[in-house]
Tab-separated table of C-alpha atoms in Angstrom:
chain	number	residue	atom	x	y	z
A	6	MET	CA	21.292	3.242	-10.696
A	7	LEU	CA	19.108	0.256	-11.535
A	8	ILE	CA	16.909	-1.100	-8.742
A	9	SER	CA	15.996	-4.773	-8.789
A	10	LEU	CA	12.438	-6.026	-8.641
A	11	GLY	CA	12.974	-7.349	-5.119
A	12	GLU	CA	14.429	-4.049	-3.951
A	13	SER	CA	11.469	-2.165	-5.428
A	14	ILE	CA	9.028	-4.430	-3.624
A	15	ARG	CA	10.926	-4.126	-0.337
A	16	MET	CA	11.157	-0.337	-0.611
A	17	ARG	CA	7.426	0.013	-1.330
A	18	ARG	CA	6.493	-2.392	1.485
A	19	LYS	CA	8.615	-0.438	3.961
A	20	GLU	CA	7.252	2.870	2.668
A	21	LEU	CA	3.765	1.568	3.518
A	22	LYS	CA	5.072	0.249	6.872
A	23	LEU	CA	3.846	-3.282	6.145
A	24	SER	CA	5.449	-6.496	7.322
A	25	GLN	CA	6.412	-9.277	4.929
A	26	SER	CA	3.927	-11.501	6.725
A	27	TYR	CA	1.070	-9.040	6.222
A	28	VAL	CA	1.823	-8.660	2.504
A	29	ALA	CA	2.108	-12.434	2.118
A	30	ASP	CA	-1.278	-12.949	3.786
A	31	LEU	CA	-3.029	-10.351	1.629
A	32	ALA	CA	-1.357	-11.574	-1.575
A	33	ASP	CA	-2.131	-15.210	-0.688
A	34	VAL	CA	1.500	-16.301	-1.034
A	35	SER	CA	3.909	-17.705	1.518
A	36	LEU	CA	6.092	-15.546	3.716
A	37	ASN	CA	9.057	-17.486	2.326
A	38	THR	CA	8.078	-16.422	-1.212
A	39	ILE	CA	7.944	-12.722	-0.283
A	40	SER	CA	11.270	-13.002	1.522
A	41	LYS	CA	12.973	-14.745	-1.416
A	42	ILE	CA	11.598	-12.249	-3.940
A	43	GLU	CA	12.878	-9.323	-1.890
A	44	ARG	CA	16.325	-10.942	-1.655
A	45	GLY	CA	16.371	-11.731	-5.378
A	46	GLU	CA	16.389	-15.474	-4.760
A	47	ALA	CA	13.078	-16.298	-6.466
A	48	ASN	CA	11.671	-15.995	-9.960
A	49	PRO	CA	7.985	-15.357	-9.242
A	50	THR	CA	5.230	-16.007	-11.745
A	51	LEU	CA	3.405	-13.079	-13.288
A	52	ASP	CA	0.355	-14.047	-11.216
A	53	VAL	CA	2.340	-13.793	-7.969
A	54	LEU	CA	3.848	-10.459	-9.027
A	55	GLN	CA	0.380	-9.130	-9.857
A	56	LYS	CA	-0.959	-10.175	-6.440
A	57	ILE	CA	1.942	-8.511	-4.620
A	58	GLY	CA	1.632	-5.429	-6.811
A	59	ASP	CA	-2.077	-5.175	-6.014
A	60	VAL	CA	-1.372	-5.305	-2.266
A	61	LEU	CA	1.368	-2.692	-2.505
A	62	GLY	CA	-0.374	-0.471	-5.032
A	63	MET	CA	2.343	-1.075	-7.627
A	64	GLU	CA	1.632	-1.302	-11.340
A	65	LEU	CA	3.161	-4.292	-13.084
A	66	LYS	CA	4.999	-3.159	-16.204
A	67	LEU	CA	6.849	-5.615	-18.378
A	68	GLU	CA	9.174	-5.030	-21.260
A	69	ILE	CA	9.744	-8.197	-23.213
A	70	LYS	CA	12.737	-8.128	-25.548
A	71	GLY	CA	14.744	-10.872	-27.132
A	72	LEU	CA	13.094	-13.768	-25.324
A	73	ASN	CA	13.690	-16.036	-28.308
A	74	LYS	CA	17.403	-15.242	-28.118
A	75	LEU	CA	17.340	-16.573	-24.569
A	76	GLY	CA	15.608	-19.773	-25.651
A	77	TYR	CA	12.273	-18.933	-24.029
A	78	ALA	CA	8.918	-19.523	-25.641
A	79	PHE	CA	5.861	-17.577	-24.547
A	80	GLY	CA	4.167	-19.433	-21.700
A	81	SER	CA	7.244	-21.325	-20.600
A	82	GLY	CA	10.470	-20.560	-18.829
A	83	ILE	CA	8.807	-18.467	-16.115
A	84	SER	CA	8.235	-20.086	-12.760
A	85	GLU	CA	7.758	-19.196	-9.095
C-alpha cells in the first residue's frame, strides 16, 4: 500500500507525540499549511518540506521522473 506524503508526515508527527501547532512553530510555517499538507490539500515547496522534515527527523528523498512529459521545467511548477 502506498502512503501519501501527508499521511507520512501525520504518522511521524503522531509517533513523536507532537501537535500540528508545535511542528508549524518549529518549521516556521503556518498551522494551516501543516494541516493542508497532512490532508493532501497543499503542494508544499521543497523548502517547506525540508523544514518539516528537519523538525520530524525525516529525510527528504525525491525521485524525479518524466517531469518534461508533464510540462514542468526545473524551477517552475512547484508551489506551496
